[in-house]
Amino acid sequence: SAASDVYKRQTGYYVHLGGLDMSMPDWVAAYKGPGKEIKEQNGRFYLYERTTVYDKEKKRAKKISGAYLGRITENGLIPKNSCLVSAEPKPDVEYGASKLLFDMSGDIRAELQKRFPECWRYIYVLALLRIVSMEPFKRLHEGYVRSFLSVELPGLDLSSKAMSGFLAALGDRRPAMVDFMKGFVSGTEYILFDGTRILSHSDNMLNAKQGYCHTPDYSPQVNLMYAFSLKPEAAPVYYRTFAGNICDVSSFREAVAESGVKDMVVIADKGFGSDYNFKMMDSCGLKYIVPLRRNSRYFNKDRIGARDYKGTFLFNDRPVWFFEEIIKDADGNAAGKVVTYLDKDLELREQRDYMSRIASHVDGYTEEGLFERAGKMGVLLIRTNIEADGRNVYEFYKKRAAIEESFDVLKNTLEADVSYMQKDVSFEAWAFINHISLMIIYRLYSRMKDAEMLQKFSIRDCIFYLSGIRKQLQGKEWKTTIITKKTAKVLELLGLKV
């Protein structure tokens, strides 16, 4: 029609009315789906609920429009009743930290744009702001308008009301999240799987359950499974959430199946080393490296006493001795092995610590106890089913520190050890955005590590000093403010220029 021709000239695409198919841009079409209806009016798009009932007279299904959900824009969905606050940047904005993180995450930005074409700006900006301002989602709008991100990616409504609807909608898109993560799993080697727990302050989440925890805290929690690649670079590449009372082989198996990981190893803590879990992992074909407690039945005290070791190596200039013992199942078939290690430096440290407690008259520490423990000090037992010698198993296990560093960044730097999300879908969105933050911040961590900065600067220190680089609006141009000597030193160590 003439009207649609005019509309095409104005907008670049057709909208066919009268019940015919509607051609629309990708950022609008992304909201199509069961129970949803998109209406166009004066070049704007609106999202409604839709139901279908059977019309007895016409003997066919009839569409009924339901509740209004919000307006669709190129920057995402503006939910109903959203207080569309001003997204105009302030005349003085933070620049240095946002710019560095923006520049080192171009591939992440591109992958988000591919998987979430209608709302990638929101996801990406929220992930960056979680690092720079470290505020909860409901307070990130203020950080946004005071950041150069509001100039680089303008017009986002990050108000509290808008975030509530956005997180609920994003949390329903787990398949797209998995596709995004698979883009970073592909091409990696030696994926390590491990888990941590996130406390939840919600009575409404199905996944928030009381679970095992080594601390006397019985708050509901959600288990967070993480995959960490070691090659070509150390990086978090995948996560999955499970109910707080699920911590067994089934969680690893489901995570491996969803992530599409081919070459992986389960790295777990001592509490995971039960006969049931080992039997299940073997039956599922999972590779694993799991430390055992020193009171395990696999602790061969006789061989320890005789110092019957078959191999030695240096690890970080520390002498380590080891021997291996094959484990057999009920049918006499090999079912992995236990490698026993003696770290000489660790043995001396444990002896020194125990003896100092005796000297300080700490209850429970006696010379008799020292003699009893002497054969166990400095000993590490590892059960594994991977084909590698004792030295490689030990080095592989020690790479678990990379995951622990990642959890430390997640819980301390991003302050994500507790969630206040009230719905499972919102928690999923919260975890996904934190995952992207973790991917980006780990790149900064690796860069600081390569520059040998970590002894003098923490990640938060680095963000703090870089945030001191600001831009001020002077006329129609943004000008960089004066940089302090400390900030200049950080830039020099990172090899950056403004």
Coordinates of C-alpha atoms in Angstrom, one line a residue:
S1 CA 0.0 0.0 0.0
A2 CA 1.0 3.6 -0.3
A3 CA 1.1 3.9 3.5
S4 CA 3.5 1.0 3.8
D5 CA 5.7 2.5 1.0
V6 CA 5.9 5.7 3.0
Y7 CA 6.7 3.8 6.1
K8 CA 9.5 1.8 4.3
R9 CA 11.1 5.1 3.2
Q10 CA 11.0 6.4 6.7
T11 CA 12.2 3.3 8.6
G12 CA 13.9 1.0 6.1
Y13 CA 11.4 -1.9 6.4
Y14 CA 7.8 -2.8 5.7
V15 CA 5.0 -3.4 8.2
H16 CA 2.1 -5.3 6.6
L17 CA -1.2 -4.7 8.3
G18 CA -4.5 -6.4 8.0
G19 CA -3.5 -9.7 9.6
L20 CA -0.7 -10.3 7.1
D21 CA 2.8 -11.2 8.2
M22 CA 4.7 -8.4 9.8
S23 CA 8.3 -7.7 8.7
M24 CA 10.3 -6.2 11.5
P25 CA 13.9 -5.5 12.5
D26 CA 15.7 -8.2 14.5
W27 CA 15.6 -6.2 17.7
V28 CA 11.8 -6.4 17.5
A29 CA 11.5 -9.9 16.2
A30 CA 13.5 -11.2 19.2
Y31 CA 10.5 -10.6 21.4
K32 CA 8.2 -12.8 19.3
G33 CA 7.2 -16.1 20.9
P34 CA 4.3 -18.1 22.4
G35 CA 1.9 -16.0 24.4
K36 CA 3.4 -12.8 23.0
E37 CA 2.0 -10.2 20.5
I38 CA 3.8 -7.2 18.9
K39 CA 1.8 -4.2 17.8
E40 CA 3.1 -1.3 15.8
Q41 CA 1.8 2.3 16.1
N42 CA 3.4 5.4 14.5
G43 CA 6.7 3.6 14.0
R44 CA 6.9 2.3 17.6
F45 CA 6.5 -1.3 18.8
Y46 CA 4.6 -2.5 21.8
L47 CA 4.6 -5.9 23.5
Y48 CA 1.4 -7.6 24.8
E49 CA 0.4 -10.9 26.2
R50 CA -1.7 -13.0 23.8
T51 CA -4.1 -15.9 24.4
T52 CA -6.1 -18.0 22.0
V53 CA -9.7 -19.3 22.5
Y54 CA -12.0 -21.4 20.3
D55 CA -14.8 -19.4 18.6
K56 CA -17.8 -21.8 18.5
E57 CA -19.7 -19.7 15.9
K58 CA -16.8 -19.3 13.5
K59 CA -15.4 -22.7 14.4
R60 CA -11.8 -21.6 14.6
A61 CA -9.3 -20.3 17.1
K62 CA -9.6 -16.6 17.9
K63 CA -6.7 -14.4 19.2
I64 CA -7.3 -12.3 22.3
S65 CA -4.8 -9.6 23.2
G66 CA -3.8 -9.6 26.9
A67 CA -1.9 -7.3 29.3
Y68 CA 0.4 -4.6 28.0
L69 CA 4.1 -5.6 28.8
G70 CA 6.1 -2.6 27.6
R71 CA 7.6 -0.8 24.6
I72 CA 10.3 -2.4 22.4
T73 CA 13.3 -0.2 21.5
E74 CA 16.6 -0.8 19.9
N75 CA 18.2 -0.7 23.4
G76 CA 15.7 -3.3 24.8
L77 CA 12.3 -3.6 26.4
I78 CA 11.1 -0.6 28.4
P79 CA 8.7 -2.4 30.9
K80 CA 5.3 -1.2 31.7
N81 CA 5.3 1.5 34.4
S82 CA 9.1 2.0 34.0
C83 CA 10.2 5.3 35.3
L84 CA 12.2 6.3 32.2
V85 CA 14.8 8.3 34.0
S86 CA 17.2 10.5 32.2
A87 CA 20.1 8.6 30.6
E88 CA 22.0 11.8 29.8
P89 CA 25.6 11.6 30.9
K90 CA 26.8 13.9 33.6
P91 CA 29.3 16.6 32.4
D92 CA 32.1 15.0 34.5
V93 CA 32.3 11.2 34.0
E94 CA 34.6 8.3 34.9
Y95 CA 36.7 7.2 31.9
G96 CA 39.9 5.3 32.6
A97 CA 38.6 2.0 34.1
S98 CA 35.6 1.8 31.8
K99 CA 37.7 2.5 28.7
L100 CA 40.3 -0.2 29.6
L101 CA 37.7 -2.9 30.2
F102 CA 35.8 -1.8 27.1
D103 CA 38.9 -2.1 24.9
M104 CA 39.9 -5.6 26.3
S105 CA 36.5 -7.1 25.8
G106 CA 35.7 -6.5 22.1
D107 CA 35.2 -10.2 21.4
I108 CA 32.8 -10.5 24.4
R109 CA 30.8 -7.5 23.1
A110 CA 30.6 -9.0 19.6
E111 CA 29.4 -12.4 20.9
L112 CA 26.8 -10.8 23.1
Q113 CA 25.5 -8.7 20.1
K114 CA 25.3 -12.0 18.1
R115 CA 23.4 -13.9 20.8
F116 CA 21.3 -11.1 22.3
P117 CA 20.8 -8.6 19.4
E118 CA 18.0 -6.7 21.1
C119 CA 19.5 -6.2 24.6
W120 CA 23.2 -6.8 24.4
R121 CA 23.9 -3.2 25.4
Y122 CA 22.2 -3.7 28.7
I123 CA 24.0 -6.9 29.5
Y124 CA 27.4 -5.6 28.5
V125 CA 27.0 -2.2 30.3
L126 CA 25.7 -3.9 33.5
A127 CA 28.7 -6.3 33.4
L128 CA 31.2 -3.4 33.2
L129 CA 29.4 -1.4 35.8
R130 CA 29.5 -4.3 38.2
I131 CA 33.3 -4.1 38.0
V132 CA 33.8 -0.3 38.0
S133 CA 31.2 0.8 40.5
M134 CA 30.6 -2.6 42.3
E135 CA 27.0 -1.5 43.1
P136 CA 23.9 -3.8 43.2
F137 CA 21.8 -3.7 40.1
K138 CA 19.2 -1.4 41.6
R139 CA 21.8 1.4 42.0
L140 CA 23.7 1.0 38.7
H141 CA 21.8 3.8 36.9
E142 CA 23.7 6.5 38.8
G143 CA 27.0 4.8 38.0
Y144 CA 25.9 4.6 34.3
V145 CA 25.3 8.3 33.9
R146 CA 28.5 9.1 35.7
S147 CA 30.5 6.8 33.4
F148 CA 31.8 7.4 29.9
L149 CA 29.7 4.3 29.0
S150 CA 26.7 6.6 28.9
V151 CA 28.5 8.4 26.0
E152 CA 29.8 5.2 24.3
L153 CA 26.5 3.3 24.6
P154 CA 23.8 6.0 25.3
G155 CA 20.1 5.9 26.1
L156 CA 19.9 3.0 28.5
D157 CA 17.3 2.9 31.3
L158 CA 18.9 1.2 34.2
S159 CA 16.4 2.4 36.8
S160 CA 15.4 0.0 39.6
K161 CA 12.0 -0.8 38.0
A162 CA 13.4 -1.3 34.5
M163 CA 16.1 -3.7 35.9
S164 CA 13.5 -5.8 37.7
G165 CA 11.6 -6.6 34.5
F166 CA 14.8 -6.9 32.4
L167 CA 16.5 -9.4 34.7
A168 CA 13.3 -11.5 34.8
A169 CA 13.1 -11.6 31.0
L170 CA 16.8 -12.3 30.6
G171 CA 16.8 -15.1 33.0
D172 CA 14.4 -17.1 30.8
R173 CA 17.0 -17.2 28.0
R174 CA 19.4 -19.9 29.2
P175 CA 19.8 -21.4 25.7
A176 CA 21.1 -18.1 24.4
M177 CA 23.4 -17.9 27.4
V178 CA 24.8 -21.4 26.7
D179 CA 25.4 -20.5 23.1
F180 CA 27.3 -17.4 24.2
M181 CA 29.5 -19.5 26.5
K182 CA 30.1 -22.2 23.9
G183 CA 31.7 -19.5 21.8
F184 CA 34.5 -19.3 24.5
V185 CA 34.6 -23.0 25.3
S186 CA 35.4 -23.9 21.6
G187 CA 39.1 -24.2 20.9
T188 CA 40.1 -24.4 24.6
E189 CA 42.0 -27.3 26.2
Y190 CA 42.0 -28.8 29.7
I191 CA 38.7 -27.6 31.1
L192 CA 38.6 -27.8 34.9
F193 CA 35.2 -28.1 36.7
D194 CA 34.7 -27.0 40.2
G195 CA 31.9 -25.6 42.3
T196 CA 31.1 -22.9 44.9
R197 CA 28.1 -21.9 46.9
I198 CA 26.2 -18.6 46.8
L199 CA 24.1 -17.6 49.8
S200 CA 20.5 -16.5 48.9
H201 CA 18.2 -14.1 50.8
S202 CA 15.1 -15.2 49.1
D203 CA 12.1 -17.3 50.3
N204 CA 10.7 -17.5 46.8
M205 CA 13.5 -19.3 44.8
L206 CA 13.1 -23.0 44.2
N207 CA 16.9 -23.4 43.9
A208 CA 17.7 -21.8 47.2
K209 CA 18.0 -24.8 49.5
Q210 CA 19.9 -25.6 52.7
G211 CA 23.0 -27.6 51.7
Y212 CA 26.3 -28.8 53.0
C213 CA 28.6 -26.1 54.1
H214 CA 31.8 -26.3 56.1
T215 CA 30.8 -23.2 58.1
P216 CA 27.9 -23.2 60.6
D217 CA 25.6 -21.2 58.4
Y218 CA 22.3 -22.8 57.5
S219 CA 21.1 -20.0 55.1
P220 CA 19.6 -21.2 51.8
Q221 CA 22.2 -21.4 49.1
V222 CA 22.5 -22.0 45.4
N223 CA 25.4 -24.2 44.0
L224 CA 27.4 -22.5 41.2
M225 CA 29.3 -24.9 39.0
Y226 CA 32.2 -23.3 37.0
A227 CA 34.4 -24.4 34.1
F228 CA 37.8 -22.9 33.7
S229 CA 40.0 -23.3 30.7
L230 CA 43.8 -23.5 31.0
K231 CA 44.8 -23.2 27.3
P232 CA 45.2 -21.1 25.2
E233 CA 44.8 -18.9 28.3
A234 CA 43.5 -19.3 31.8
A235 CA 39.9 -18.0 31.9
P236 CA 36.4 -18.8 33.2
V237 CA 34.3 -20.0 30.2
Y238 CA 31.1 -21.6 31.6
Y239 CA 28.8 -21.7 34.6
R240 CA 25.7 -23.4 35.6
T241 CA 23.5 -23.1 38.7
F242 CA 22.0 -26.0 40.7
A243 CA 19.8 -26.2 43.8
G244 CA 21.7 -25.8 47.0
N245 CA 21.1 -29.3 48.1
I246 CA 22.5 -30.9 45.0
C247 CA 26.2 -31.6 45.1
D248 CA 27.0 -34.9 43.4
V249 CA 28.1 -36.4 40.1
S250 CA 24.8 -35.6 38.4
S251 CA 25.6 -31.9 38.6
F252 CA 29.0 -32.4 36.8
R253 CA 27.4 -34.7 34.3
E254 CA 24.7 -32.2 33.4
A255 CA 27.1 -29.3 33.2
V256 CA 29.5 -31.2 30.9
A257 CA 26.6 -32.3 28.6
E258 CA 25.2 -28.7 28.4
S259 CA 28.6 -27.0 27.8
G260 CA 29.7 -29.3 25.1
V261 CA 33.2 -29.7 26.7
K262 CA 35.2 -32.5 25.2
D263 CA 38.5 -32.6 27.1
M264 CA 37.7 -31.9 30.8
V265 CA 38.7 -32.9 34.3
V266 CA 36.6 -32.6 37.4
I267 CA 38.6 -31.0 40.2
A268 CA 36.8 -31.3 43.5
D269 CA 37.6 -30.8 47.2
K270 CA 38.1 -33.5 49.8
G271 CA 34.5 -33.6 50.8
F272 CA 33.6 -34.9 47.3
G273 CA 35.8 -38.0 47.7
S274 CA 33.2 -40.7 48.5
D275 CA 33.0 -44.2 47.1
Y276 CA 29.6 -43.4 45.6
N277 CA 30.9 -40.3 43.7
F278 CA 33.9 -42.2 42.4
K279 CA 31.8 -45.1 41.2
M280 CA 29.4 -42.7 39.5
M281 CA 32.1 -40.6 37.8
D282 CA 33.7 -43.8 36.5
S283 CA 30.4 -45.1 35.1
C284 CA 29.7 -41.7 33.5
G285 CA 33.2 -41.6 31.9
L286 CA 34.2 -38.4 33.7
K287 CA 37.9 -37.7 34.3
Y288 CA 38.7 -36.5 37.8
I289 CA 41.4 -35.5 40.2
V290 CA 40.1 -35.5 43.8
P291 CA 42.2 -35.1 47.0
L292 CA 41.5 -37.5 49.8
R293 CA 41.5 -37.0 53.6
R294 CA 44.5 -38.2 55.5
N295 CA 42.2 -40.6 57.4
S296 CA 41.2 -42.3 54.2
R297 CA 41.6 -46.1 53.9
Y298 CA 43.8 -45.4 51.0
F299 CA 46.4 -43.8 53.2
N300 CA 49.1 -46.4 53.3
K301 CA 50.8 -45.6 56.6
D302 CA 53.3 -48.4 56.3
R303 CA 54.7 -47.1 53.0
I304 CA 54.8 -43.6 54.4
G305 CA 56.8 -44.8 57.4
A306 CA 59.3 -46.6 55.2
R307 CA 59.6 -43.6 52.9
D308 CA 58.9 -46.0 50.1
Y309 CA 58.7 -43.4 47.3
K310 CA 59.3 -44.1 43.6
G311 CA 59.6 -40.6 42.2
T312 CA 60.7 -37.0 43.0
F313 CA 60.4 -33.6 41.4
L314 CA 60.6 -29.9 42.2
F315 CA 57.5 -27.8 42.3
N316 CA 58.1 -24.1 42.8
D317 CA 61.6 -25.1 44.0
R318 CA 60.1 -27.3 46.7
P319 CA 61.1 -31.0 46.8
V320 CA 58.1 -33.4 46.4
W321 CA 58.3 -37.2 46.7
F322 CA 55.6 -39.5 45.5
F323 CA 54.4 -43.1 44.9
E324 CA 51.4 -44.6 43.1
E325 CA 49.0 -47.4 44.0
I326 CA 46.5 -48.9 41.5
I327 CA 42.9 -49.3 42.8
K328 CA 40.9 -52.3 41.6
D329 CA 37.1 -52.7 41.5
A330 CA 35.2 -55.8 42.8
D331 CA 35.9 -57.6 39.5
G332 CA 39.6 -57.0 39.8
N333 CA 39.8 -54.4 37.1
A334 CA 41.8 -51.2 37.4
A335 CA 39.6 -48.3 38.7
G336 CA 42.1 -45.5 38.8
K337 CA 44.9 -44.9 41.2
V338 CA 45.9 -43.1 44.4
V339 CA 49.0 -41.0 44.3
T340 CA 50.6 -40.2 47.7
Y341 CA 52.9 -37.1 47.9
L342 CA 55.2 -35.8 50.5
D343 CA 56.0 -32.1 50.3
K344 CA 59.1 -31.6 52.5
D345 CA 58.6 -27.9 52.9
L346 CA 54.9 -28.4 53.9
E347 CA 56.0 -31.1 56.4
L348 CA 58.4 -28.6 58.1
R349 CA 55.8 -25.9 58.2
E350 CA 53.1 -28.2 59.7
Q351 CA 55.6 -29.4 62.3
R352 CA 56.6 -25.8 63.2
D353 CA 53.0 -24.7 63.4
Y354 CA 52.1 -27.7 65.7
M355 CA 55.1 -27.2 68.0
S356 CA 54.4 -23.5 68.3
R357 CA 50.9 -24.3 69.5
I358 CA 52.3 -26.7 72.0
A359 CA 54.6 -23.9 73.3
S360 CA 51.6 -21.6 73.5
H361 CA 49.7 -24.2 75.5
V362 CA 46.8 -24.4 73.0
D363 CA 44.3 -27.0 74.1
G364 CA 44.5 -30.3 72.3
Y365 CA 48.1 -29.8 71.1
T366 CA 50.6 -32.1 72.9
E367 CA 53.9 -33.9 72.2
E368 CA 52.0 -37.2 72.0
G369 CA 49.8 -35.7 69.3
L370 CA 52.8 -34.5 67.4
F371 CA 54.4 -38.0 67.4
E372 CA 51.1 -39.4 66.3
R373 CA 50.7 -37.0 63.4
A374 CA 54.4 -37.0 62.4
G375 CA 53.9 -39.6 59.7
K376 CA 51.0 -37.7 58.1
M377 CA 52.4 -34.2 58.0
G378 CA 53.2 -32.8 54.6
V379 CA 51.3 -35.6 52.9
L380 CA 48.8 -35.2 50.1
L381 CA 46.7 -38.0 48.7
I382 CA 45.0 -37.7 45.3
R383 CA 42.7 -40.2 43.6
T384 CA 42.5 -39.9 39.8
N385 CA 41.6 -41.8 36.7
I386 CA 43.6 -39.7 34.2
E387 CA 46.5 -41.3 32.3
A388 CA 49.4 -39.2 33.7
D389 CA 52.4 -39.8 36.0
G390 CA 52.5 -38.5 39.5
R391 CA 54.2 -35.3 38.6
N392 CA 51.7 -34.3 36.0
V393 CA 48.8 -35.2 38.3
Y394 CA 50.2 -33.0 41.0
E395 CA 50.8 -30.1 38.6
F396 CA 47.3 -30.5 37.2
Y397 CA 45.8 -30.5 40.7
K398 CA 47.7 -27.3 41.6
K399 CA 46.1 -25.6 38.7
R400 CA 42.9 -25.7 40.8
A401 CA 44.3 -22.5 42.3
A402 CA 43.3 -20.8 39.1
I403 CA 39.6 -21.6 39.8
E404 CA 40.0 -20.6 43.5
E405 CA 41.4 -17.3 42.3
S406 CA 38.4 -17.0 40.1
F407 CA 36.0 -17.7 43.0
D408 CA 37.9 -15.1 45.1
V409 CA 37.4 -12.5 42.4
L410 CA 33.7 -13.4 42.1
K411 CA 33.0 -13.3 45.8
N412 CA 35.3 -10.6 47.0
T413 CA 36.1 -8.2 44.1
L414 CA 32.6 -8.4 42.7
E415 CA 31.0 -9.0 46.1
A416 CA 28.8 -11.7 44.6
D417 CA 29.0 -14.2 47.6
V418 CA 25.4 -13.3 48.4
S419 CA 22.4 -12.8 46.1
Y420 CA 19.3 -10.8 46.9
M421 CA 17.4 -11.9 43.8
Q422 CA 13.9 -13.0 44.6
K423 CA 13.2 -15.2 41.6
D424 CA 15.1 -18.1 40.0
V425 CA 15.0 -16.4 36.6
S426 CA 16.4 -13.2 38.1
F427 CA 19.1 -15.2 39.8
E428 CA 20.0 -16.8 36.5
A429 CA 20.4 -13.3 34.9
W430 CA 22.4 -12.1 37.9
A431 CA 24.7 -15.1 37.6
F432 CA 25.1 -14.6 33.8
I433 CA 26.0 -10.9 34.1
N434 CA 28.4 -11.7 36.9
H435 CA 30.0 -14.4 34.7
I436 CA 30.6 -11.8 32.0
S437 CA 32.1 -9.5 34.6
L438 CA 34.3 -12.3 35.8
M439 CA 35.5 -13.0 32.2
I440 CA 36.5 -9.4 31.8
I441 CA 38.0 -8.8 35.2
Y442 CA 40.1 -12.0 34.8
R443 CA 41.7 -10.5 31.7
L444 CA 42.7 -7.5 33.8
Y445 CA 44.0 -9.8 36.5
S446 CA 46.1 -11.7 33.9
R447 CA 47.4 -8.5 32.6
M448 CA 48.4 -7.3 36.1
K449 CA 50.0 -10.7 36.8
D450 CA 52.1 -10.5 33.6
A451 CA 53.2 -7.0 34.6
E452 CA 54.1 -8.3 38.1
M453 CA 51.8 -5.8 39.8
L454 CA 49.9 -8.1 42.1
Q455 CA 52.3 -7.7 45.0
K456 CA 51.7 -4.0 45.2
F457 CA 48.2 -3.5 43.7
S458 CA 45.0 -5.5 44.1
I459 CA 42.4 -5.6 41.3
R460 CA 40.3 -3.1 43.2
D461 CA 43.4 -0.8 43.6
C462 CA 43.9 -0.9 39.9
I463 CA 40.2 -0.1 39.2
F464 CA 40.3 2.7 41.7
Y465 CA 43.3 4.5 40.2
L466 CA 42.2 4.0 36.7
S467 CA 38.8 5.5 37.6
G468 CA 40.6 8.6 38.5
I469 CA 41.0 9.3 34.8
R470 CA 37.9 11.4 34.0
K471 CA 36.4 13.2 31.0
Q472 CA 34.7 16.6 31.3
L473 CA 32.3 18.0 28.8
Q474 CA 33.8 21.3 27.6
G475 CA 31.5 22.9 25.0
K476 CA 30.8 20.0 22.7
E477 CA 34.0 18.1 23.3
W478 CA 35.0 15.6 26.1
K479 CA 38.4 16.5 27.6
T480 CA 40.6 14.3 29.8
T481 CA 41.3 15.7 33.2
I482 CA 44.7 15.9 34.9
I483 CA 46.1 12.4 35.9
T484 CA 47.8 11.9 39.3
K485 CA 51.3 10.4 39.6
K486 CA 49.9 7.2 41.1
T487 CA 47.5 6.7 38.2
A488 CA 50.3 7.4 35.8
K489 CA 52.4 4.7 37.4
V490 CA 49.5 2.2 37.1
L491 CA 49.2 3.1 33.4
E492 CA 52.9 2.7 32.9
L493 CA 53.0 -0.7 34.5
L494 CA 50.0 -1.9 32.4
G495 CA 51.7 -0.4 29.2
L496 CA 48.8 2.0 28.6
K497 CA 48.5 5.5 27.3
V498 CA 45.6 8.0 27.5

